[in-house]
Short mmCIF file of C-alpha atoms in Angstrom, two decimals:
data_model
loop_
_atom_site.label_atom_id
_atom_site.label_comp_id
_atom_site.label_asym_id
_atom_site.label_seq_id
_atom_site.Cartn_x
_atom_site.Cartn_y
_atom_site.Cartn_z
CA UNK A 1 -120.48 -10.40 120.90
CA UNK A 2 -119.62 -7.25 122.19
CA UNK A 3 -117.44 -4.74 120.61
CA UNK A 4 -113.73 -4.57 121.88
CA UNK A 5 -111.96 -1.81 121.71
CA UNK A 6 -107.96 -1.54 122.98
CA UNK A 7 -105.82 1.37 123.70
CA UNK A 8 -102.01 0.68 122.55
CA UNK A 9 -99.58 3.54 123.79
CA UNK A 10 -98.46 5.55 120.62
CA UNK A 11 -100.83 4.44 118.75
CA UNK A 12 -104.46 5.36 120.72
CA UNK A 13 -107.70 3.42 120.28
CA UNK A 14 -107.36 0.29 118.15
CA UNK A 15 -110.78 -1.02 116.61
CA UNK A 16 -109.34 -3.60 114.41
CA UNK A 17 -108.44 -5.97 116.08
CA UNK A 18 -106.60 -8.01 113.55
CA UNK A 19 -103.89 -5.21 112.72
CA UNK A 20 -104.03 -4.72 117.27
CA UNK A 21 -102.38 -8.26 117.60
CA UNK A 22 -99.38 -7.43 114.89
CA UNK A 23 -98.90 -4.26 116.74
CA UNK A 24 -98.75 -5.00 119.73
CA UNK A 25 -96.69 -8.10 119.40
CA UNK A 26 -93.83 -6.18 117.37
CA UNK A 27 -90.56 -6.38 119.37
CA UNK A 28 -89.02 -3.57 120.18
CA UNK A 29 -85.55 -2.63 119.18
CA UNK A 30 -83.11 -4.09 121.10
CA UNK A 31 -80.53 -1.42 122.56
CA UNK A 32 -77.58 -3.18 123.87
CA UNK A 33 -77.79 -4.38 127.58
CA UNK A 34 -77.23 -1.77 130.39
CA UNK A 35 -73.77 -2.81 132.60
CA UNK A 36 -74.40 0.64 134.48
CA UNK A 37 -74.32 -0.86 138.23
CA UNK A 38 -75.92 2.20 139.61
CA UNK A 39 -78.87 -0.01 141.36
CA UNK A 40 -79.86 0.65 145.12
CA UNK A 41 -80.61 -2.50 146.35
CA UNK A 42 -79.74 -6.06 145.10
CA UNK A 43 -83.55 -6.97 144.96
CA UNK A 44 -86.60 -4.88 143.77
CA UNK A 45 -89.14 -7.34 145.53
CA UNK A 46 -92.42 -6.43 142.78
CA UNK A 47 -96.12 -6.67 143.62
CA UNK A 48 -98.98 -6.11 141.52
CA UNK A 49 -102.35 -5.44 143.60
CA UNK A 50 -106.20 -5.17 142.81
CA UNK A 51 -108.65 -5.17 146.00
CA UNK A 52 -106.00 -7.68 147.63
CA UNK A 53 -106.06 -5.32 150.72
CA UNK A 54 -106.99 -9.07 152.51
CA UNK A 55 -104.11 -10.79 151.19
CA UNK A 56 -101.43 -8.22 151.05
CA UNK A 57 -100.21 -9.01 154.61
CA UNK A 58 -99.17 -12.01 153.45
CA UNK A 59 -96.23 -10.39 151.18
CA UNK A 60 -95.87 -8.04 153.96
CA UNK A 61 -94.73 -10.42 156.29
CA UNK A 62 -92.91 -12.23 154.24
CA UNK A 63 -90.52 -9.69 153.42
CA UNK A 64 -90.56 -8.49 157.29
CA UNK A 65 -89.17 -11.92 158.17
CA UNK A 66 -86.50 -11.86 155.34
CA UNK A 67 -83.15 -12.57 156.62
CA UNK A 68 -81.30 -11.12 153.58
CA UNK A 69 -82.41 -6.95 153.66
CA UNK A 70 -81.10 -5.45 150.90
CA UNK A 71 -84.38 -5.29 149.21
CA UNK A 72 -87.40 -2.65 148.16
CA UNK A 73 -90.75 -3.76 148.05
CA UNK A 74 -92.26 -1.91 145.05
CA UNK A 75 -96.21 -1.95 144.84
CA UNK A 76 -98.25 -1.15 141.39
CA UNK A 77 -101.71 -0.67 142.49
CA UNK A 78 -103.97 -1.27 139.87
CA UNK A 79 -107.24 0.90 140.58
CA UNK A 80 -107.91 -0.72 143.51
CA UNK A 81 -110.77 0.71 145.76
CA UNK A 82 -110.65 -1.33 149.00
CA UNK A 83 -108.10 -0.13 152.03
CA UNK A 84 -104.62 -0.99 150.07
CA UNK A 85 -103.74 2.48 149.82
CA UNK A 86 -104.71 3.02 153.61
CA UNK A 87 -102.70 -0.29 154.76
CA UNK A 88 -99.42 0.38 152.58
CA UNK A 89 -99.32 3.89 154.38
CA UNK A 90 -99.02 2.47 157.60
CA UNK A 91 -96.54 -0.12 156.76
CA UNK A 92 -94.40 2.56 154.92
CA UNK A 93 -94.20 4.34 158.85
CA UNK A 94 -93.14 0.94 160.24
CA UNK A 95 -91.35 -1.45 157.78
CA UNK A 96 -87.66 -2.28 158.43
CA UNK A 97 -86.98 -1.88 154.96
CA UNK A 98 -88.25 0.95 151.65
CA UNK A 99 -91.75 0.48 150.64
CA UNK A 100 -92.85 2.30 147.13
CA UNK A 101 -96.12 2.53 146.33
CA UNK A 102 -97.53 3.50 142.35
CA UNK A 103 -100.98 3.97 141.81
CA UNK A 104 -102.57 3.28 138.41
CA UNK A 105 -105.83 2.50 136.62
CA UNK A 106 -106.18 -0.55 135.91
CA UNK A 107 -103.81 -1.58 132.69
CA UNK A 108 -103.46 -4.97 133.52
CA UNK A 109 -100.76 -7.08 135.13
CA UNK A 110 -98.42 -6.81 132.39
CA UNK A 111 -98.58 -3.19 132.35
CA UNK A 112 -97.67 -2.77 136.24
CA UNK A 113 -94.85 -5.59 134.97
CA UNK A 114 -93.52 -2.93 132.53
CA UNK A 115 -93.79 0.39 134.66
CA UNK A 116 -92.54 -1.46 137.94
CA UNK A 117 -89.39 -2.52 135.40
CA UNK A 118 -88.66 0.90 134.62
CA UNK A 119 -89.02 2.56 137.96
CA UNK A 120 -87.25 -0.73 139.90
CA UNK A 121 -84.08 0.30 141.44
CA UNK A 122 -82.71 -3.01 142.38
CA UNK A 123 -80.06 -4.96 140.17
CA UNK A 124 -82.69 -7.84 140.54
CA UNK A 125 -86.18 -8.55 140.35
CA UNK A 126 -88.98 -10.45 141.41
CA UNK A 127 -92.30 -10.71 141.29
CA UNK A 128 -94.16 -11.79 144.62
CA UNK A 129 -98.32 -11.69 143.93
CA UNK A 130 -100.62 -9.97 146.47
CA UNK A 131 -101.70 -13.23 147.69
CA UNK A 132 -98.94 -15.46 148.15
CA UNK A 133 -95.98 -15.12 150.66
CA UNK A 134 -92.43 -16.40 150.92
CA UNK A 135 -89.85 -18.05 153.30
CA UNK A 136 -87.81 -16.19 155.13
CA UNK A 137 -84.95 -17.34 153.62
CA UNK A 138 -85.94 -16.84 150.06
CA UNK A 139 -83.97 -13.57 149.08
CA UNK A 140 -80.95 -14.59 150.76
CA UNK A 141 -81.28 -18.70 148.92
CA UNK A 142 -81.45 -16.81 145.16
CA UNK A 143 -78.36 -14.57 146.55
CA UNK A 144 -76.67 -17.52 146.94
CA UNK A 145 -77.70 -19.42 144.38
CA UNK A 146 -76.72 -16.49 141.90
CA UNK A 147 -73.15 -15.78 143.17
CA UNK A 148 -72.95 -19.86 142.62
CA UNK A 149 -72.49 -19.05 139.07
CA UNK A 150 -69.14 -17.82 137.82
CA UNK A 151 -68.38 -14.48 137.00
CA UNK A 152 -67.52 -15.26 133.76
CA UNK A 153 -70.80 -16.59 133.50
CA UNK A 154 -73.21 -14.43 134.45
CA UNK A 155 -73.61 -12.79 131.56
CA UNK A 156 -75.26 -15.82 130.24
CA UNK A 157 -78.01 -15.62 132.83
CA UNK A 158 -81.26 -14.14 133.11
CA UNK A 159 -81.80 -15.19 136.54
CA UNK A 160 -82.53 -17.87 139.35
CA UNK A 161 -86.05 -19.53 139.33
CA UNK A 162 -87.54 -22.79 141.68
CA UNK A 163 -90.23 -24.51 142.55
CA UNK A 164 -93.21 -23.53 144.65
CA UNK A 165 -95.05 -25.24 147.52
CA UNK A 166 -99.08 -24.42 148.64
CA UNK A 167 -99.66 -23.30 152.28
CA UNK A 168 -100.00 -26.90 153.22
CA UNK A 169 -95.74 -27.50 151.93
CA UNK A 170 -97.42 -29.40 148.86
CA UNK A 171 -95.02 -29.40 145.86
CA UNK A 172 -97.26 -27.70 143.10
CA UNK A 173 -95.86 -29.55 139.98
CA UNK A 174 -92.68 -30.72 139.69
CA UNK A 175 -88.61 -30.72 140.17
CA UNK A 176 -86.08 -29.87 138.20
CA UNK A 177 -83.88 -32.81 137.17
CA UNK A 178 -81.37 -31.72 139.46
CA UNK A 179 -79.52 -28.69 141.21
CA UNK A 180 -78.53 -26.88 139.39
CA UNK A 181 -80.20 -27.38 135.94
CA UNK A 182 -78.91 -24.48 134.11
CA UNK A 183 -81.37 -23.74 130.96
CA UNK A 184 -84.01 -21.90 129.28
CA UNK A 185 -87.67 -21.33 129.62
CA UNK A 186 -88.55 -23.13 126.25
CA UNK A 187 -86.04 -25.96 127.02
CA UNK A 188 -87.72 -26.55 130.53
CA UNK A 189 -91.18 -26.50 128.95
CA UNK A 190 -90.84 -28.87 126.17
CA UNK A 191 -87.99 -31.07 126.31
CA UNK A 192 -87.41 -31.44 129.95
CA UNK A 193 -91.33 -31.02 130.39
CA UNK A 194 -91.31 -29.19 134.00
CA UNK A 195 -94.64 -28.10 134.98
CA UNK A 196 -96.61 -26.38 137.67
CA UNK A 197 -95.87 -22.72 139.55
CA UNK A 198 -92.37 -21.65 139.43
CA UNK A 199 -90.88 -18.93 141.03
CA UNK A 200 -87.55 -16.37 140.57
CA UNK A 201 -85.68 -13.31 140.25
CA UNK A 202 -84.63 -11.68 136.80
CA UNK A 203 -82.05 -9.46 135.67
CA UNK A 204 -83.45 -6.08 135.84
CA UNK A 205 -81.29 -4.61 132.77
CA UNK A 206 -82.68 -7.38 130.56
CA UNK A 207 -85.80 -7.37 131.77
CA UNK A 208 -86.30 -4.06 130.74
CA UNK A 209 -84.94 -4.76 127.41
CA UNK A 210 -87.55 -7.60 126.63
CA UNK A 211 -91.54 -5.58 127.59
CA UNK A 212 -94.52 -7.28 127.87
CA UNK A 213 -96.73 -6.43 124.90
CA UNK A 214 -98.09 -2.77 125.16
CA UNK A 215 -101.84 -2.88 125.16
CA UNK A 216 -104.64 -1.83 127.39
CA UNK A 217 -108.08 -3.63 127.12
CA UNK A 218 -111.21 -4.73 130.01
CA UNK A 219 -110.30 -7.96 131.57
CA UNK A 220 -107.05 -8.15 129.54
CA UNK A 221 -104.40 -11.10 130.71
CA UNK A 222 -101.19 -10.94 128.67
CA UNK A 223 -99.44 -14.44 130.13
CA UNK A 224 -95.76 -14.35 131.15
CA UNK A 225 -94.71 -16.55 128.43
CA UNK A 226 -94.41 -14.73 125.84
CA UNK A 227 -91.84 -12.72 127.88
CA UNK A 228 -89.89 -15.72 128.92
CA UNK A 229 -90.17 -17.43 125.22
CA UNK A 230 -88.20 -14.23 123.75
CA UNK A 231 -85.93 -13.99 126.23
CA UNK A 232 -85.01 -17.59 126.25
CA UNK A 233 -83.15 -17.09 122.37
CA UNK A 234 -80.56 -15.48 124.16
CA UNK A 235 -80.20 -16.09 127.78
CA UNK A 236 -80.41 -19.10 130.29
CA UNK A 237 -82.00 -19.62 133.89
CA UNK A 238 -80.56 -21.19 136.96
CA UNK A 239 -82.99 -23.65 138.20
CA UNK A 240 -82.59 -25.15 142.07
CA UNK A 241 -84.94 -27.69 143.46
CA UNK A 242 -85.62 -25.10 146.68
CA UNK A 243 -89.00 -24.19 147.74
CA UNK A 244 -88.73 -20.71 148.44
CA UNK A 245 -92.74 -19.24 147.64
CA UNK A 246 -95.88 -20.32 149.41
CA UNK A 247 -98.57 -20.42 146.27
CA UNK A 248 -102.02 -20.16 147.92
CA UNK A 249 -104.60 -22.42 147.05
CA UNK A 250 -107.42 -20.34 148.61
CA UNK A 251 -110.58 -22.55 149.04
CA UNK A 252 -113.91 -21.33 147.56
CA UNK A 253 -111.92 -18.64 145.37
CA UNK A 254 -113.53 -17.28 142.68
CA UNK A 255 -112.38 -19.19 139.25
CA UNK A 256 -113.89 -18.90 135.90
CA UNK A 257 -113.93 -21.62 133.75
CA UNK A 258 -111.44 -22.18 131.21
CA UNK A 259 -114.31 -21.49 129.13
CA UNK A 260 -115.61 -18.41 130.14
CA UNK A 261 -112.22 -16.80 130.98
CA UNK A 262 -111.47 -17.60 127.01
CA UNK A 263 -114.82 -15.58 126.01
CA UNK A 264 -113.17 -12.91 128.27
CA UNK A 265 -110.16 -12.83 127.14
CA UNK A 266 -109.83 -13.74 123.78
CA UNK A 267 -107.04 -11.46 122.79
CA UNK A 268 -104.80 -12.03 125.54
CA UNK A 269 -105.23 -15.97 124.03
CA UNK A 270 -104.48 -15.17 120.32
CA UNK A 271 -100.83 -13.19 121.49
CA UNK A 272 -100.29 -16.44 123.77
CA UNK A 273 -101.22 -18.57 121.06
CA UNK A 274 -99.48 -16.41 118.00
CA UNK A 275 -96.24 -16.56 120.42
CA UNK A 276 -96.20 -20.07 120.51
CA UNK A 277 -96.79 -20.70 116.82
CA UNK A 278 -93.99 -17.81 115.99
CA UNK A 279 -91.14 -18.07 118.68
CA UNK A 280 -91.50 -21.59 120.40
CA UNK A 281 -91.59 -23.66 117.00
CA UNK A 282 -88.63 -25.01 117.13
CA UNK A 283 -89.35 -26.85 119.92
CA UNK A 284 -92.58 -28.77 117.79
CA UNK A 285 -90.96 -32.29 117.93
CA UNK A 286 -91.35 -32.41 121.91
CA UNK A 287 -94.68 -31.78 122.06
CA UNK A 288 -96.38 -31.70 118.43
CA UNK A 289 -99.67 -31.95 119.91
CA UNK A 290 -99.64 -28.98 122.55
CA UNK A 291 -98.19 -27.01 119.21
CA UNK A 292 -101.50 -28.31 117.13
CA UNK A 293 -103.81 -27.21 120.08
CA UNK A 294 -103.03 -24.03 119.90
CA UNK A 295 -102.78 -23.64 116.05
CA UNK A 296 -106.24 -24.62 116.51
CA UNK A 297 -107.17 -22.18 119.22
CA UNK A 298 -105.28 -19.39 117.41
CA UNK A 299 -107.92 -19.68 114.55
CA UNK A 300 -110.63 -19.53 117.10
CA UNK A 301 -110.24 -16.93 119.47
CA UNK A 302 -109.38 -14.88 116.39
CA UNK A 303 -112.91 -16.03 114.68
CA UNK A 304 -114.31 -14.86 117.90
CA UNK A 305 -113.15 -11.46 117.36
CA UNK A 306 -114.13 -11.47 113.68
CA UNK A 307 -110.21 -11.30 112.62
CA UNK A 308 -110.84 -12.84 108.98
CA UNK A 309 -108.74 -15.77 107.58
CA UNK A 310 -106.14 -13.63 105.45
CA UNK A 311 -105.11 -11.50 108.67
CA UNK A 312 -105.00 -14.26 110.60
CA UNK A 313 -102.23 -16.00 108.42
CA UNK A 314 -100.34 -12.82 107.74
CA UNK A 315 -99.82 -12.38 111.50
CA UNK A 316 -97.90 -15.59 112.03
CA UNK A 317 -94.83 -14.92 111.34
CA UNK A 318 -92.87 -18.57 111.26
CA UNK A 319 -93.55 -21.00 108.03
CA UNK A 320 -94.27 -24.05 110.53
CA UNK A 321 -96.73 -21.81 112.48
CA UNK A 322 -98.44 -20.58 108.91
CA UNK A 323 -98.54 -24.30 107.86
CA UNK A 324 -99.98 -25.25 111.59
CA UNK A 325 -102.57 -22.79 111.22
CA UNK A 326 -103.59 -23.91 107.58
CA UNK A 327 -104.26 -27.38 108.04
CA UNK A 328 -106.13 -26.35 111.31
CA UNK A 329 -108.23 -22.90 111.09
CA UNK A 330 -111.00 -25.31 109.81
CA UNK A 331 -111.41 -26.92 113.16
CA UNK A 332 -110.55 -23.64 115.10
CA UNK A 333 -113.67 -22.49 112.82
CA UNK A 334 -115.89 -25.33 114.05
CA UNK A 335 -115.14 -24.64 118.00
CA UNK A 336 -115.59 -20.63 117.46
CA UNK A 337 -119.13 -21.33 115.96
CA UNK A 338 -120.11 -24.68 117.63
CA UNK A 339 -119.50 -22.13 120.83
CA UNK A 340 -117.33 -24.94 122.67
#
């Protein structure tokens, strides 16, 4: 196994990797939530790119067709060296509305998630992917939707989320029980037990309040979850059964296998997993076995990266999660050196 080495901001070069995953997954202190209203637009529309200069038209076009215009589009380019820079230029001389365009190495998704946050100037946001597209009534549907919820209300809510459809109008998973199901991420995942691509806007105060883990490494993924799981404590979603994104199922694409994007990404898999075990817990009676799975897989991507048994416990923060992990690691131990 190769070494891994990951950069954490404030704190440099991390080599051990078992003091990495308590660092980085230390939330940070809450200040109390911004009511400043000093936004631009209503929606920061967010993209995160990487050699997608094939597939950005698709978001491009989207957002030209966009009935509702009070909108940026706000691009983090992560390294890329194919002709985004060249075809965001010329868009920027002939879009209807403000393009911004940030170029970056390449930190990850979840570091473009954090910067485009910060530098966002629109009371909303929402992440559209280089590759996907949306219809052209999708900004003005989550205006809608959102101003459906009281003033009093609003407060409550984090945002407006819905389902997706593929390019063929395919649902991709499945509807919410009805419109509108007002809840939270954790609630939707394991007692109402909605799956497949979802899609939606988010406060941009409290988004900023609630960063994705702060950590740099080759061919790191840090999944969205753990965002939504912290967030969820405190604030609920709107959900409406509209299909307002197009999720591409591109034919012959490029996928790893769960497998190999594991040996890849082990670390990304341990904060997943350690997030699950720590901050979705209480939600083990309504689905004990996708809790014992990853107890499981928490011991073994962290034997992968040679995090030993007493670090491994003393990261988990929850008593359920600790006890989880204990009557587990053995079996996490057997995947890790069976090499399953």
């Amino acid at each position: 196994m190769k070494k891994v080495a990951l950069m954490i901001p404030g704190h440099g070069v991390v080599r051990n990797i078992g003091a990495a995953v308590h660092t980085a997954m230390v939330e940070p202190e809450h200040q109390p939530v911004s009511t400043d209203s000093g936004y631009h637009y209503t929606f920061t529309v967010f993209t995160p790119t990487h050699n997608r200069a094939h597939t950005l038209s698709r978001v491009y076009e989207s957002l030209q067709r966009q009935t509702y215009r009070d909108f940026e589009w706000l691009i983090v380019d992560n390294g890329s060296i194919d002709n985004t820079p060249g075809l965001v230029e010329q868009w920027q001389k002939e879009a209807q509305f403000p393009i911004r365009y940030i170029y970056q190495n390449n930190k990850g998704k979840h570091m473009a998630y954090n910067l485009a946050a910060k530098e966002a100037k629109g009371q909303f946001f929402i992440c559209l992917d280089s590759d996907d597209s949306c219809v052209a009534e999708a900004l003005a549907s989550f205006k809608y939707y959102w101003d459906s919820i009281s003033k009093g209300e609003q407060d409550n809510f984090f945002g407006v989320e819905c389902p997706c459809q593929d390019q063929n109008g395919n649902l991709i998973g499945s509807y919410y029980p009805s419109t509108p199901t007002d809840t939270n991420f954790c609630e939707m995942r394991y007692r109402l037990k909605i799956r497949g691509e979802k899609w939606g806007f988010q406060r941009t105060d409290i988004l900023r309040q609630f960063p994705f883990p702060e950590v740099i490494g080759q061919n790191l993924y840090v999944a969205e979850m753990i965002v939504w799981s912290r967030v969820a404590k405190k604030y609920k979603i709107r959900c409406v059964n509209e299909c307002l994104r197009i999720y591409y199922v591109d034919s012959g694409a490029d996928q790893l296998t769960k497998s190999n994007w594991v040996r890849k990404n082990p670390f990304g898999f341990i904060l997943m997993s350690k997030s699950i075990l720590d901050t979705d817990i209480d939600y083990f009676q309504f689905s004990p076995s996708f809790f014992i799975r990853n107890a499981i897989n928490y011991s073994r991507y962290c034997f992968y990266l040679k995090i030993g048994i007493l670090k491994q416990f003393t990261n988990l923060n929850s008593f359920l999660g600790r006890l989880l992990w204990f009557m587990t690691f053995p079996l996490g131990y057997m995947l890790w050196f069976t090499g399953v």
